[in-house]
Coordinates of C-alpha atoms in Angstrom, one line a residue:
M1 CA -62.2 4.2 41.9
T2 CA -65.2 6.4 39.0
M3 CA -63.3 8.0 36.8
P4 CA -63.3 11.6 38.3
D5 CA -61.4 9.8 41.2
L6 CA -59.0 8.4 39.5
E7 CA -58.4 11.8 37.2
H8 CA -58.6 13.8 40.9
A9 CA -56.3 10.9 41.9
L10 CA -53.6 11.7 38.6
D11 CA -53.9 15.0 39.3
A12 CA -52.5 14.8 42.8
L13 CA -49.6 12.5 41.9
A14 CA -48.8 15.2 39.4
G15 CA -48.7 17.7 42.6
R16 CA -46.8 15.2 44.8
V17 CA -43.7 14.6 42.1
T18 CA -43.5 18.3 41.1
S19 CA -43.7 19.2 45.0
L20 CA -40.6 16.1 45.0
R21 CA -38.9 17.5 42.4
E22 CA -38.2 20.7 44.2
A23 CA -37.6 18.7 47.2
R24 CA -34.3 16.8 45.9
T25 CA -33.3 20.8 44.0
A26 CA -33.0 22.5 47.1
Y27 CA -31.6 19.5 49.0
P28 CA -29.5 17.9 47.1
N29 CA -27.3 17.1 50.1
D30 CA -30.2 15.1 52.0
L31 CA -31.6 12.6 48.6
A32 CA -32.9 10.1 51.3
P33 CA -36.2 11.3 52.3
T34 CA -37.1 12.2 48.9
L35 CA -36.0 9.2 47.5
D36 CA -38.2 7.5 50.3
A37 CA -41.4 9.5 49.4
T38 CA -39.9 8.8 45.5
L39 CA -40.8 4.7 45.4
A40 CA -43.6 5.3 47.4
E41 CA -45.1 7.3 44.5
L42 CA -44.2 5.2 42.3
D43 CA -46.2 2.4 44.2
T44 CA -49.3 4.8 44.1
A45 CA -48.3 5.1 39.9
V46 CA -48.5 1.6 39.8
E47 CA -52.1 1.1 42.0
L48 CA -53.5 4.0 39.5
L49 CA -52.4 2.1 36.5
A50 CA -54.2 -0.9 37.5
E51 CA -57.1 0.7 39.0
A52 CA -57.4 2.3 35.3
R53 CA -56.8 -1.1 34.3
E54 CA -60.0 -2.3 35.9
Q55 CA -62.5 1.0 35.3
L56 CA -61.5 -0.4 31.7
R57 CA -62.6 -3.8 32.0
K58 CA -66.0 -2.9 34.3
A59 CA -67.3 -1.0 31.4
P60 CA -70.6 -1.8 30.9
K61 CA -71.1 -3.2 27.1
R62 CA -73.5 -2.7 25.5
T63 CA -75.1 -4.5 22.2
T64 CA -75.8 -1.7 20.2
G65 CA -72.7 0.8 19.8
R66 CA -70.2 -2.0 20.0
K67 CA -67.7 -0.4 18.4
D68 CA -68.4 2.8 19.7
G69 CA -67.8 1.9 22.7
A70 CA -64.2 0.2 22.1
Q71 CA -63.7 3.6 20.5
R72 CA -64.3 5.6 24.3
E73 CA -62.7 3.0 25.9
L74 CA -59.3 3.4 23.9
K75 CA -59.7 7.0 23.7
L76 CA -60.2 6.9 27.7
L77 CA -57.3 4.5 28.1
R78 CA -54.9 6.6 25.4
Q79 CA -56.1 10.2 27.9
V80 CA -54.8 8.2 31.3
F81 CA -52.1 7.1 29.3
R82 CA -50.8 11.0 27.6
A83 CA -51.7 12.0 31.3
F84 CA -49.5 9.7 33.6
P85 CA -46.7 12.0 34.9
V86 CA -44.3 10.1 34.7
P87 CA -42.3 8.0 32.2
V88 CA -44.6 5.2 31.6
I89 CA -43.5 2.4 28.4
V90 CA -46.2 -0.7 27.8
L91 CA -44.1 -3.3 26.7
D92 CA -44.7 -6.4 24.4
G93 CA -43.3 -10.2 25.7
G94 CA -40.7 -9.7 24.3
G95 CA -39.1 -6.2 25.5
V96 CA -39.7 -4.7 22.4
V97 CA -42.3 -0.5 23.5
R98 CA -45.5 -1.0 21.9
R99 CA -46.6 1.9 24.0
I100 CA -44.5 5.6 25.5
N101 CA -46.0 8.4 27.6
P102 CA -44.8 12.3 26.8
E103 CA -43.2 12.5 30.0
T104 CA -41.0 9.0 29.2
S105 CA -40.2 10.7 25.5
Q106 CA -39.0 13.7 27.6
M107 CA -36.9 12.5 30.3
L108 CA -35.1 10.1 27.1
G109 CA -34.7 13.2 25.5
S110 CA -36.6 11.6 22.1
P111 CA -39.3 12.4 19.8
D112 CA -42.8 11.2 20.3
G113 CA -42.9 7.1 19.8
Y114 CA -39.7 7.5 18.1
L115 CA -39.3 4.6 20.4
V116 CA -41.9 2.8 19.6
G117 CA -41.6 -0.5 17.8
R118 CA -37.9 -1.1 19.8
S119 CA -35.9 -2.7 21.9
F120 CA -37.0 -1.8 24.8
P121 CA -34.0 -3.5 26.8
L122 CA -31.1 -1.8 24.8
L123 CA -31.7 1.0 26.4
V124 CA -30.5 -0.1 29.6
D125 CA -27.3 -0.2 30.7
V126 CA -25.0 -3.3 28.9
S127 CA -24.2 -5.3 32.6
R128 CA -28.3 -5.3 34.5
R129 CA -29.9 -5.8 30.7
A130 CA -29.5 -10.0 31.5
A131 CA -31.4 -9.1 34.9
F132 CA -33.6 -7.0 33.0
R133 CA -35.5 -9.7 30.9
S134 CA -35.2 -11.7 34.0
H135 CA -37.6 -9.5 35.9
L136 CA -39.5 -8.8 32.3
T137 CA -40.1 -13.1 31.8
S138 CA -41.1 -13.0 35.8
V139 CA -43.6 -10.6 35.9
L140 CA -45.0 -11.9 32.4
Q141 CA -45.4 -15.6 33.9
T142 CA -46.2 -15.0 37.8
G143 CA -48.1 -11.7 37.5
Q144 CA -46.5 -10.0 40.5
P145 CA -45.4 -6.4 39.8
S146 CA -41.2 -6.0 40.4
A147 CA -39.1 -3.3 41.2
F148 CA -35.8 -2.5 41.1
E149 CA -33.3 0.0 39.8
T150 CA -31.5 0.3 36.5
R151 CA -29.5 2.5 34.5
L152 CA -31.4 4.2 31.1
A153 CA -28.9 5.5 28.5
H154 CA -29.7 7.9 25.8
Q155 CA -29.5 10.6 23.1
G156 CA -26.7 11.7 25.1
R157 CA -28.6 11.3 28.4
T158 CA -28.1 8.8 31.2
H159 CA -30.7 8.0 34.0
T160 CA -30.1 5.9 37.3
V161 CA -34.4 5.3 37.4
Q162 CA -36.2 3.1 40.0
V163 CA -38.1 0.6 37.4
A164 CA -41.5 -0.9 38.5
L165 CA -42.9 -3.6 36.3
T166 CA -46.7 -5.0 36.5
R167 CA -48.7 -7.6 33.9
L168 CA -51.5 -5.9 31.3
T169 CA -53.7 -7.1 29.5
M170 CA -54.8 -4.7 26.6
P171 CA -58.2 -4.6 24.7
G172 CA -57.5 -5.7 21.2
E173 CA -54.2 -7.3 22.5
P174 CA -53.6 -11.3 21.4
Q175 CA -50.5 -10.7 24.1
Q176 CA -49.9 -10.0 27.5
M177 CA -48.2 -6.9 27.7
V178 CA -45.9 -4.7 30.8
A179 CA -46.4 -1.6 32.3
A180 CA -43.2 -0.2 33.0
V181 CA -43.0 3.4 35.2
A182 CA -39.0 4.3 35.7
L183 CA -38.4 7.2 37.7
P184 CA -35.8 9.3 37.8
T185 CA -33.8 9.8 41.2
E186 CA -30.4 11.2 39.6
V187 CA -30.7 12.9 36.6
Q188 CA -33.3 15.7 36.5
L189 CA -35.7 15.6 34.2
P190 CA -35.8 19.4 31.7
E191 CA -38.6 21.7 32.6
P192 CA -42.4 21.4 30.9
G193 CA -42.2 22.4 27.2
A194 CA -38.6 22.8 26.8
R195 CA -36.5 22.4 23.6
R196 CA -34.5 19.4 23.2
P197 CA -30.6 21.0 22.3
E198 CA -30.7 18.7 19.2
Q199 CA -33.5 20.6 18.0
S200 CA -31.8 24.8 18.6
D201 CA -31.0 26.9 15.5
G202 CA -27.6 26.5 16.9
A203 CA -27.1 23.0 17.8
L204 CA -27.8 22.6 14.1
L205 CA -24.9 25.3 12.8
I206 CA -22.7 23.5 15.5
A207 CA -23.1 20.4 14.6
A208 CA -23.2 20.9 10.7
A209 CA -19.5 22.8 11.3
K210 CA -18.3 20.4 12.9
R211 CA -19.3 17.8 9.9
Q212 CA -17.4 19.9 7.3
D213 CA -14.5 20.3 9.8
L214 CA -14.5 16.6 9.4
L215 CA -14.3 16.8 5.7
V216 CA -11.5 19.1 5.7
K217 CA -9.6 17.3 8.4
M218 CA -10.2 14.4 6.7
G219 CA -8.4 15.7 3.2
K220 CA -5.6 17.5 4.9
L221 CA -4.8 14.4 6.5
L222 CA -5.1 11.8 3.3
L223 CA -3.7 14.0 0.8
D224 CA -0.7 14.6 3.2
E225 CA 2.4 13.2 1.1
Q226 CA 3.7 10.5 4.4
A227 CA 0.5 9.4 3.5
L228 CA 1.6 8.5 0.0
L229 CA 4.9 6.9 1.0
R230 CA 3.7 4.9 3.9
P231 CA 0.7 2.8 4.6
V232 CA -0.8 4.8 7.0
A233 CA -3.4 6.7 5.5
V234 CA -6.2 4.0 7.2
A235 CA -4.8 4.2 10.3
R236 CA -4.3 8.2 10.5
A237 CA -8.2 8.4 9.2
T238 CA -9.5 5.8 12.0
R239 CA -7.6 8.1 14.8
L240 CA -9.1 11.1 13.9
L241 CA -13.1 9.7 13.7
A242 CA -12.6 7.8 17.0
A243 CA -10.7 11.2 19.0
E244 CA -14.0 13.4 18.4
W245 CA -17.0 11.4 16.6
A246 CA -17.2 7.5 18.0
D247 CA -15.8 5.4 20.5
W248 CA -15.2 2.4 18.4
V249 CA -13.8 2.8 14.6
I250 CA -13.1 -0.8 12.4
A251 CA -11.6 0.0 9.0
D252 CA -12.2 -3.7 7.5
L253 CA -10.4 -3.7 3.6
V254 CA -10.9 -6.1 0.9
R255 CA -8.3 -8.4 -0.1
D256 CA -8.2 -11.2 -2.3
G257 CA -11.8 -10.8 -2.3
L258 CA -12.5 -11.3 0.9
A259 CA -12.9 -8.4 3.6
R260 CA -10.0 -8.1 6.4
R261 CA -9.5 -6.0 9.4
S262 CA -7.4 -2.9 8.7
A263 CA -7.5 -1.1 11.9
V264 CA -9.3 -0.9 15.2
M265 CA -9.8 1.8 17.4
G266 CA -11.4 1.7 21.1
P267 CA -12.2 4.1 24.0
K268 CA -8.8 5.2 25.0
N269 CA -9.7 4.5 28.4
L270 CA -9.8 0.7 27.0
P271 CA -6.6 -1.6 27.3
V272 CA -5.0 -2.6 24.6
A273 CA -5.8 -5.9 25.5
G274 CA -9.0 -7.6 26.2
L275 CA -12.0 -6.8 24.3
V276 CA -10.3 -4.5 21.4
R277 CA -8.5 -7.4 20.7
Q278 CA -11.3 -9.9 20.0
V279 CA -12.4 -6.8 17.9
E280 CA -9.1 -7.1 15.9
A281 CA -9.5 -11.1 15.9
S282 CA -13.4 -11.2 14.8
D283 CA -13.7 -11.8 10.6
P284 CA -15.7 -8.7 9.2
M285 CA -17.4 -11.9 7.2
G286 CA -19.1 -12.7 9.8
S287 CA -20.7 -8.7 9.9
Q288 CA -24.2 -9.0 8.9
V289 CA -23.5 -5.0 8.7
V290 CA -20.1 -5.1 7.3
L291 CA -22.0 -7.8 4.3
Q292 CA -25.1 -5.6 3.4
V293 CA -22.5 -2.9 3.1
L294 CA -19.9 -4.6 0.7
E295 CA -22.8 -5.6 -1.4
R296 CA -25.3 -2.9 -1.8
R297 CA -22.1 -0.4 -1.6
T298 CA -24.2 2.6 0.6
G299 CA -24.2 3.1 4.1
V300 CA -26.5 2.4 7.0
V301 CA -27.1 4.2 10.2
Q302 CA -29.2 3.2 13.2
E303 CA -29.6 5.7 15.5
M304 CA -30.7 3.0 17.9
V305 CA -28.9 -0.5 17.5
D306 CA -31.8 -2.6 17.8
D307 CA -29.9 -5.8 17.0
E308 CA -26.4 -6.6 19.0
T309 CA -25.8 -9.5 16.7
L310 CA -25.0 -7.5 13.7
F311 CA -21.2 -7.4 13.8
G312 CA -20.4 -10.8 14.4
F313 CA -19.6 -12.2 18.1
S314 CA -16.4 -13.2 20.0
A315 CA -16.0 -16.4 22.0
E316 CA -18.0 -14.3 24.9
G317 CA -21.0 -13.3 22.5
P318 CA -22.2 -10.0 20.7
L319 CA -19.5 -7.8 19.8
L320 CA -22.3 -4.9 19.9
T321 CA -23.1 -6.1 23.4
A322 CA -19.3 -6.3 24.3
M323 CA -18.9 -3.1 22.9
G324 CA -22.0 -1.3 24.5
A325 CA -23.3 -0.1 21.2
G326 CA -26.0 2.3 21.3
S327 CA -25.8 3.7 17.7
L328 CA -23.9 2.3 14.2
V329 CA -23.3 3.6 11.4
C330 CA -21.8 1.9 8.4
V331 CA -20.3 3.1 5.0
P332 CA -18.3 2.0 2.1
I333 CA -15.1 3.1 1.6
G334 CA -14.3 3.4 -1.5
N335 CA -15.5 1.5 -4.5
G336 CA -16.2 -1.6 -3.0
D337 CA -12.6 -1.3 -1.5
G338 CA -14.5 -2.4 2.1
A339 CA -15.8 -0.9 4.8
L340 CA -15.7 1.7 7.8
T341 CA -17.9 1.5 11.1
L342 CA -18.8 3.8 13.7
V343 CA -20.1 2.6 17.3
R344 CA -21.3 5.1 19.4
G345 CA -22.2 4.1 23.3
H346 CA -25.7 4.2 25.1
D347 CA -24.6 7.8 26.9
R348 CA -23.8 10.0 23.4
P349 CA -25.7 11.4 20.9
P350 CA -27.1 8.4 18.3
F351 CA -25.9 9.0 14.6
T352 CA -28.4 10.7 12.5
L353 CA -29.0 11.0 8.2
A354 CA -26.9 14.1 8.4
D355 CA -23.9 12.0 10.2
L356 CA -24.2 8.9 7.8
A357 CA -24.5 12.0 4.9
V358 CA -20.9 13.0 5.7
L359 CA -19.2 9.5 6.7
Q360 CA -20.3 8.1 2.9
E361 CA -17.9 10.9 2.2
V362 CA -15.6 10.0 4.3
G363 CA -15.3 6.4 2.8
L364 CA -15.2 7.9 -1.1
Q365 CA -12.3 10.4 0.3
L366 CA -10.3 7.3 2.3
G367 CA -11.2 4.7 -0.9
L368 CA -9.4 6.9 -3.4
A369 CA -6.6 7.5 -0.7
V370 CA -5.6 3.5 -0.3
R371 CA -5.8 3.2 -3.5
A372 CA -4.0 6.3 -4.7
Q373 CA -1.7 4.8 -2.4
S374 CA -1.5 1.7 -4.1
S375 CA -1.2 2.9 -7.2
Y376 CA 2.1 5.1 -5.8
Q377 CA 3.6 2.5 -4.1
S378 CA 3.7 0.3 -6.9
R379 CA 5.6 2.7 -8.9
S380 CA 7.8 3.8 -6.0
Q381 CA 8.7 -0.2 -5.9
A382 CA 9.7 0.3 -9.9
A383 CA 11.0 3.9 -9.1
D384 CA 13.6 2.3 -6.7
A385 CA 13.9 -0.4 -9.0
L386 CA 15.6 1.6 -11.2
S387 CA 17.4 3.4 -9.1
A388 CA 18.8 0.6 -7.8
S389 CA 19.5 0.0 -11.3
V390 CA 21.2 3.0 -12.0
A391 CA 23.3 3.5 -8.7
P392 CA 25.7 1.3 -6.8
R393 CA 24.7 0.6 -3.3
N394 CA 28.3 0.3 -1.7
L395 CA 31.3 1.4 -3.7
P396 CA 34.0 -1.0 -3.6
E397 CA 37.3 -1.0 -2.1
V398 CA 39.6 0.1 -4.8
P399 CA 43.6 -1.0 -4.0
G400 CA 46.2 2.0 -3.4
Y401 CA 42.4 4.5 -3.7
E402 CA 39.5 5.7 -1.8
A403 CA 36.2 6.7 -2.8
A404 CA 33.2 8.4 -2.2
A405 CA 30.1 9.7 -4.6
V406 CA 26.9 10.7 -3.5
Y407 CA 23.7 11.2 -5.6
H408 CA 20.4 13.4 -5.1
P409 CA 17.4 12.1 -7.4
G410 CA 15.6 15.0 -9.2
S411 CA 12.2 15.7 -9.6
S412 CA 11.0 12.5 -11.5
V413 CA 12.7 8.4 -11.7
G414 CA 16.7 9.2 -12.1
A415 CA 19.0 9.1 -16.1
E416 CA 22.1 9.4 -14.0
F417 CA 24.5 6.8 -13.6
Y418 CA 27.1 5.9 -12.2
D419 CA 29.5 2.7 -11.3
V420 CA 32.6 1.0 -9.5
F421 CA 33.7 -2.4 -10.9
P422 CA 36.6 -4.7 -11.4
V423 CA 37.8 -5.0 -14.8
S424 CA 41.0 -7.4 -16.4
K425 CA 44.6 -6.2 -13.6
G426 CA 42.5 -2.7 -12.1
W427 CA 39.6 -1.5 -11.6
G428 CA 37.2 0.5 -13.4
F429 CA 34.4 3.5 -13.2
A430 CA 31.6 5.0 -15.4
L431 CA 29.4 8.2 -14.9
G432 CA 26.6 9.8 -16.8
G433 CA 22.9 9.6 -17.9
A434 CA 20.4 9.5 -20.3
A435 CA 19.3 13.4 -22.0
G436 CA 15.5 13.1 -20.3
K437 CA 13.6 11.4 -17.6
G438 CA 10.8 8.8 -16.0
E439 CA 10.9 5.4 -17.0
E440 CA 11.8 5.3 -20.2
A441 CA 15.2 8.0 -20.0
A442 CA 15.9 5.4 -16.5
S443 CA 15.9 2.9 -18.5
V444 CA 18.6 3.6 -21.2
S445 CA 21.0 4.2 -19.1
A446 CA 20.7 1.6 -16.8
M447 CA 21.3 -0.1 -19.7
V448 CA 24.1 1.8 -20.5
R449 CA 26.3 1.2 -17.1
G450 CA 25.4 -2.2 -17.9
G451 CA 26.5 -2.9 -21.4
L452 CA 29.6 -0.9 -19.4
R453 CA 30.2 -3.2 -16.1
V454 CA 29.9 -6.3 -18.6
L455 CA 32.1 -5.2 -21.8
S456 CA 34.9 -4.4 -19.5
A457 CA 35.1 -7.9 -18.5
W458 CA 36.4 -8.0 -22.4
E459 CA 38.5 -5.2 -23.0
S460 CA 41.4 -3.9 -22.2
D461 CA 40.4 -0.5 -22.6
P462 CA 37.7 2.1 -22.1
D463 CA 37.5 3.8 -25.2
L464 CA 36.9 0.4 -27.4
V465 CA 33.7 -0.2 -24.6
M466 CA 32.1 3.2 -25.6
R467 CA 32.7 2.4 -28.8
K468 CA 30.8 -1.2 -28.8
V469 CA 28.4 0.2 -25.8
N470 CA 27.2 3.2 -28.6
E471 CA 26.8 0.8 -31.5
A472 CA 24.5 -1.2 -28.8
L473 CA 22.8 2.0 -28.6
V474 CA 21.8 3.3 -31.4
A475 CA 21.1 -0.5 -32.4
Q476 CA 18.1 0.0 -30.1
G477 CA 17.0 2.8 -32.1
T478 CA 15.7 4.6 -28.4
G479 CA 15.7 8.1 -29.8
M480 CA 17.7 8.9 -26.6
F481 CA 21.5 9.7 -26.0
V482 CA 23.6 9.4 -23.1
M483 CA 26.8 11.4 -22.1
A484 CA 28.7 9.5 -20.6
V485 CA 32.3 8.5 -19.5
A486 CA 34.4 5.1 -18.9
G487 CA 38.0 4.9 -17.2
F488 CA 40.1 2.2 -16.2
V489 CA 42.4 2.8 -13.1
K490 CA 45.6 0.2 -13.2
G491 CA 48.0 1.4 -10.3
R492 CA 48.4 5.0 -10.6
T493 CA 47.4 5.1 -14.4
L494 CA 43.9 6.7 -14.9
R495 CA 42.8 6.0 -19.0
M496 CA 39.4 7.9 -19.7
S497 CA 36.8 8.0 -22.5
S498 CA 34.3 10.8 -22.6
A499 CA 31.4 10.4 -24.7
G500 CA 30.0 14.4 -24.8
H501 CA 30.5 14.2 -20.7
H502 CA 31.7 17.1 -18.6
P503 CA 35.3 17.6 -17.9
A504 CA 36.9 15.6 -15.0
V505 CA 38.3 17.9 -12.0
L506 CA 42.5 16.8 -10.4
L507 CA 42.7 18.3 -7.0
Q508 CA 46.0 18.4 -5.8
P509 CA 47.3 18.2 -2.6
D510 CA 47.9 22.3 -2.9
G511 CA 44.6 23.0 -4.1
G512 CA 44.8 23.6 -7.3
V513 CA 42.8 22.2 -9.6
R514 CA 43.1 21.8 -13.2
Y515 CA 40.4 20.2 -15.5
A516 CA 40.7 17.2 -18.4
A517 CA 39.9 17.5 -21.4
G518 CA 36.5 16.1 -21.5
G519 CA 34.9 16.4 -25.2
G520 CA 33.5 13.9 -27.6
V521 CA 29.6 13.3 -28.6
P522 CA 26.8 11.7 -26.6
L523 CA 26.8 7.6 -27.1
G524 CA 23.9 6.8 -29.3
I525 CA 23.7 9.7 -32.0
A526 CA 25.4 8.1 -34.8
P527 CA 27.3 4.4 -35.3
E528 CA 30.6 5.7 -35.1
A529 CA 31.1 6.8 -31.6
E530 CA 33.1 10.1 -31.2
T531 CA 34.5 10.2 -28.1
S532 CA 37.7 12.2 -26.5
V533 CA 40.7 10.0 -25.2
E534 CA 42.6 11.4 -22.0
T535 CA 44.9 9.2 -20.0
L536 CA 46.1 10.9 -16.0
T537 CA 47.9 9.9 -13.3
V538 CA 46.6 10.6 -10.2
A539 CA 49.2 10.5 -7.6
P540 CA 49.2 10.4 -3.6
G541 CA 46.7 12.9 -2.3
E542 CA 45.3 13.4 -5.0
T543 CA 41.8 13.7 -5.7
L544 CA 40.2 12.4 -9.4
V545 CA 35.9 14.6 -8.7
L546 CA 33.4 13.3 -11.8
Y547 CA 29.7 14.9 -11.7
S548 CA 26.8 15.2 -13.8
E549 CA 24.6 17.7 -15.6
G550 CA 22.9 18.4 -12.3
L551 CA 25.1 19.5 -10.6
I552 CA 27.0 22.2 -12.5
S553 CA 22.9 23.4 -14.0
S554 CA 21.6 23.9 -10.5
R555 CA 20.2 27.4 -10.3
N556 CA 19.9 29.6 -7.7
D557 CA 16.6 31.7 -7.1
R558 CA 17.8 34.5 -9.7
G559 CA 18.2 31.5 -12.0
E560 CA 22.0 31.8 -12.1
P561 CA 23.4 28.5 -12.7
Y562 CA 26.1 26.9 -10.1
G563 CA 28.7 25.9 -13.1
E564 CA 32.0 25.0 -13.4
E565 CA 33.9 28.2 -11.6
R566 CA 32.2 28.0 -8.4
L567 CA 32.7 23.9 -8.6
A568 CA 36.2 24.6 -8.8
D569 CA 36.4 27.4 -5.6
V570 CA 34.8 24.6 -3.7
L571 CA 37.3 22.3 -4.6
A572 CA 39.8 24.1 -3.7
R573 CA 39.2 24.2 -0.3
C574 CA 39.0 20.8 -0.5
A575 CA 42.3 20.5 -0.7
G576 CA 43.9 17.6 1.6
Q577 CA 40.6 15.9 2.4
A578 CA 39.2 12.7 2.2
P579 CA 36.9 11.7 -0.6
S580 CA 34.1 11.5 1.6
A581 CA 34.4 15.3 2.6
V582 CA 35.0 16.3 -1.0
V583 CA 31.9 15.2 -1.6
K584 CA 30.1 16.6 0.6
A585 CA 31.3 19.7 0.6
V586 CA 30.1 20.1 -2.6
E587 CA 26.8 18.9 -1.7
E588 CA 26.0 21.2 1.3
D589 CA 27.4 24.3 -0.6
R590 CA 25.6 23.7 -3.5
N591 CA 22.2 23.4 -1.3
L592 CA 23.0 26.6 -0.2
F593 CA 23.2 27.8 -3.8
S594 CA 20.1 26.5 -4.9
G595 CA 17.9 27.0 -1.5
G596 CA 18.1 23.5 -1.4
Q597 CA 15.9 23.1 -4.6
V598 CA 16.6 19.6 -6.5
W599 CA 15.2 19.2 -10.2
D600 CA 17.9 17.2 -12.0
E601 CA 19.5 15.2 -10.9
I602 CA 23.0 14.8 -8.9
V603 CA 25.8 12.7 -8.8
V604 CA 29.6 13.8 -8.2
F605 CA 31.6 10.6 -7.4
A606 CA 36.0 11.4 -6.0
L607 CA 38.5 8.7 -5.8
R608 CA 41.8 10.1 -4.0
G609 CA 45.4 8.4 -4.0
V610 CA 46.6 7.2 -1.1

């Protein structure tokens, strides 16, 4: 066959392929005849490739102008290759793409030459890769052509194709090559000259808006208060990314110098067990890409995964093979706090450099959230320890009385305290708070509470206890003063000592409300305490109520204080009720008055004779 004959045959083949496409479009429900004809044309394409190779081999070799002749041969080969009307790929012995014609690029939706240098078997459906490699090896070893059906996936497109493999000997190549002709049998090819969707201006704008939307959603998610209170930041972030951005999202956090798997989100249609468990159980320290990101502290993107061992292994082989990985991106979490890996299958568009940029920002946000969470929880644990030191977990049973209390911390670490404890031949109670906020005020309150409890074990008078605590507080030199009240209950007699505290309230069975004296000077101001002492009798049915400054000073939206007069009105309506009902009524009324806002600590303590 001469070169004009070969060119004529190629033109005829192109016309017949076009007719087959039109036939499939016109008769979509009767594909059998079209498929049979397509396979016949596929054999024709293979024969034409072999004929073109033979023509080049028979070309006369001149002793002069050898270089020019070789160049003409290569030019002719390129022209024939590019003009071929069906997808043709030239592979080396390892399955790496060495040449690819425009028809193939158009079918797969990739730029011309994009796949050159990449492993072609990675485009093949995972379940059929082993078979593809077997066919490739057989063609190379025997020289016999091979044809079979398989699936190709790339750039979000999936094609069922008939592939024909034939061995080639290329001029200037030391090793034998394989020509692969891939003719789609199910997916219609884009029209010639059509712009790829990902290149359109509208698609680019949508993609940019989607990336910006991800940053906004991630910021809101990680700034939520619950993300600080509980270790949910990583789990929430992986769920958000898995919902729209990837088939697999894996977060690895560094703990004690080692990366540890923290969260794995797989495809929704995948069972929780099986592959997901394998990914969870794999050691991130065995992942090349994770170690690289942790070491360099910069992200990597593989638009097309060309090494399936990068993410480590399971008992069944490379994890990326089992996951059906087509594209991968891995970014650092924070500044060396971990690595975030996203994987997409072959049937989805690959990750791009623009995706890498936005996901690196996501990783930075997640790292800040993880560190803030850790710091917040450490401070929260310290605050909880301080709070536990100023308020008992449970009130003990006081013989002859019922007791109840409510405690609400304010906007900072609590400085108010209350306590009920045994004393010689009776029971003691204390309530108060340091003037100030924060950890220092809370620690001073805890010291006073502990001092009152300890000294009450040796002293029989609460006033002596208050005075000794005052001496100790002054000696400490904290610069803070504490308003407090302490009382000893022995039988029906109640003796109280007040150091600048609000007066207690005695609620009588008939609804009468009587305030105690209260008064005195707060502890810690002068070496010699100035207290106010009072003795009361609490009869059955009467309720003694003590409260903190935070209750009385609560304000409504007009800036008016809650005050002792409103407290007396609420208590009057609680005559005859149990202490638990009394403190709850006061709590609910205060919340109604101030719209539920709590600025300073609120303590209400009630002791009722029975």
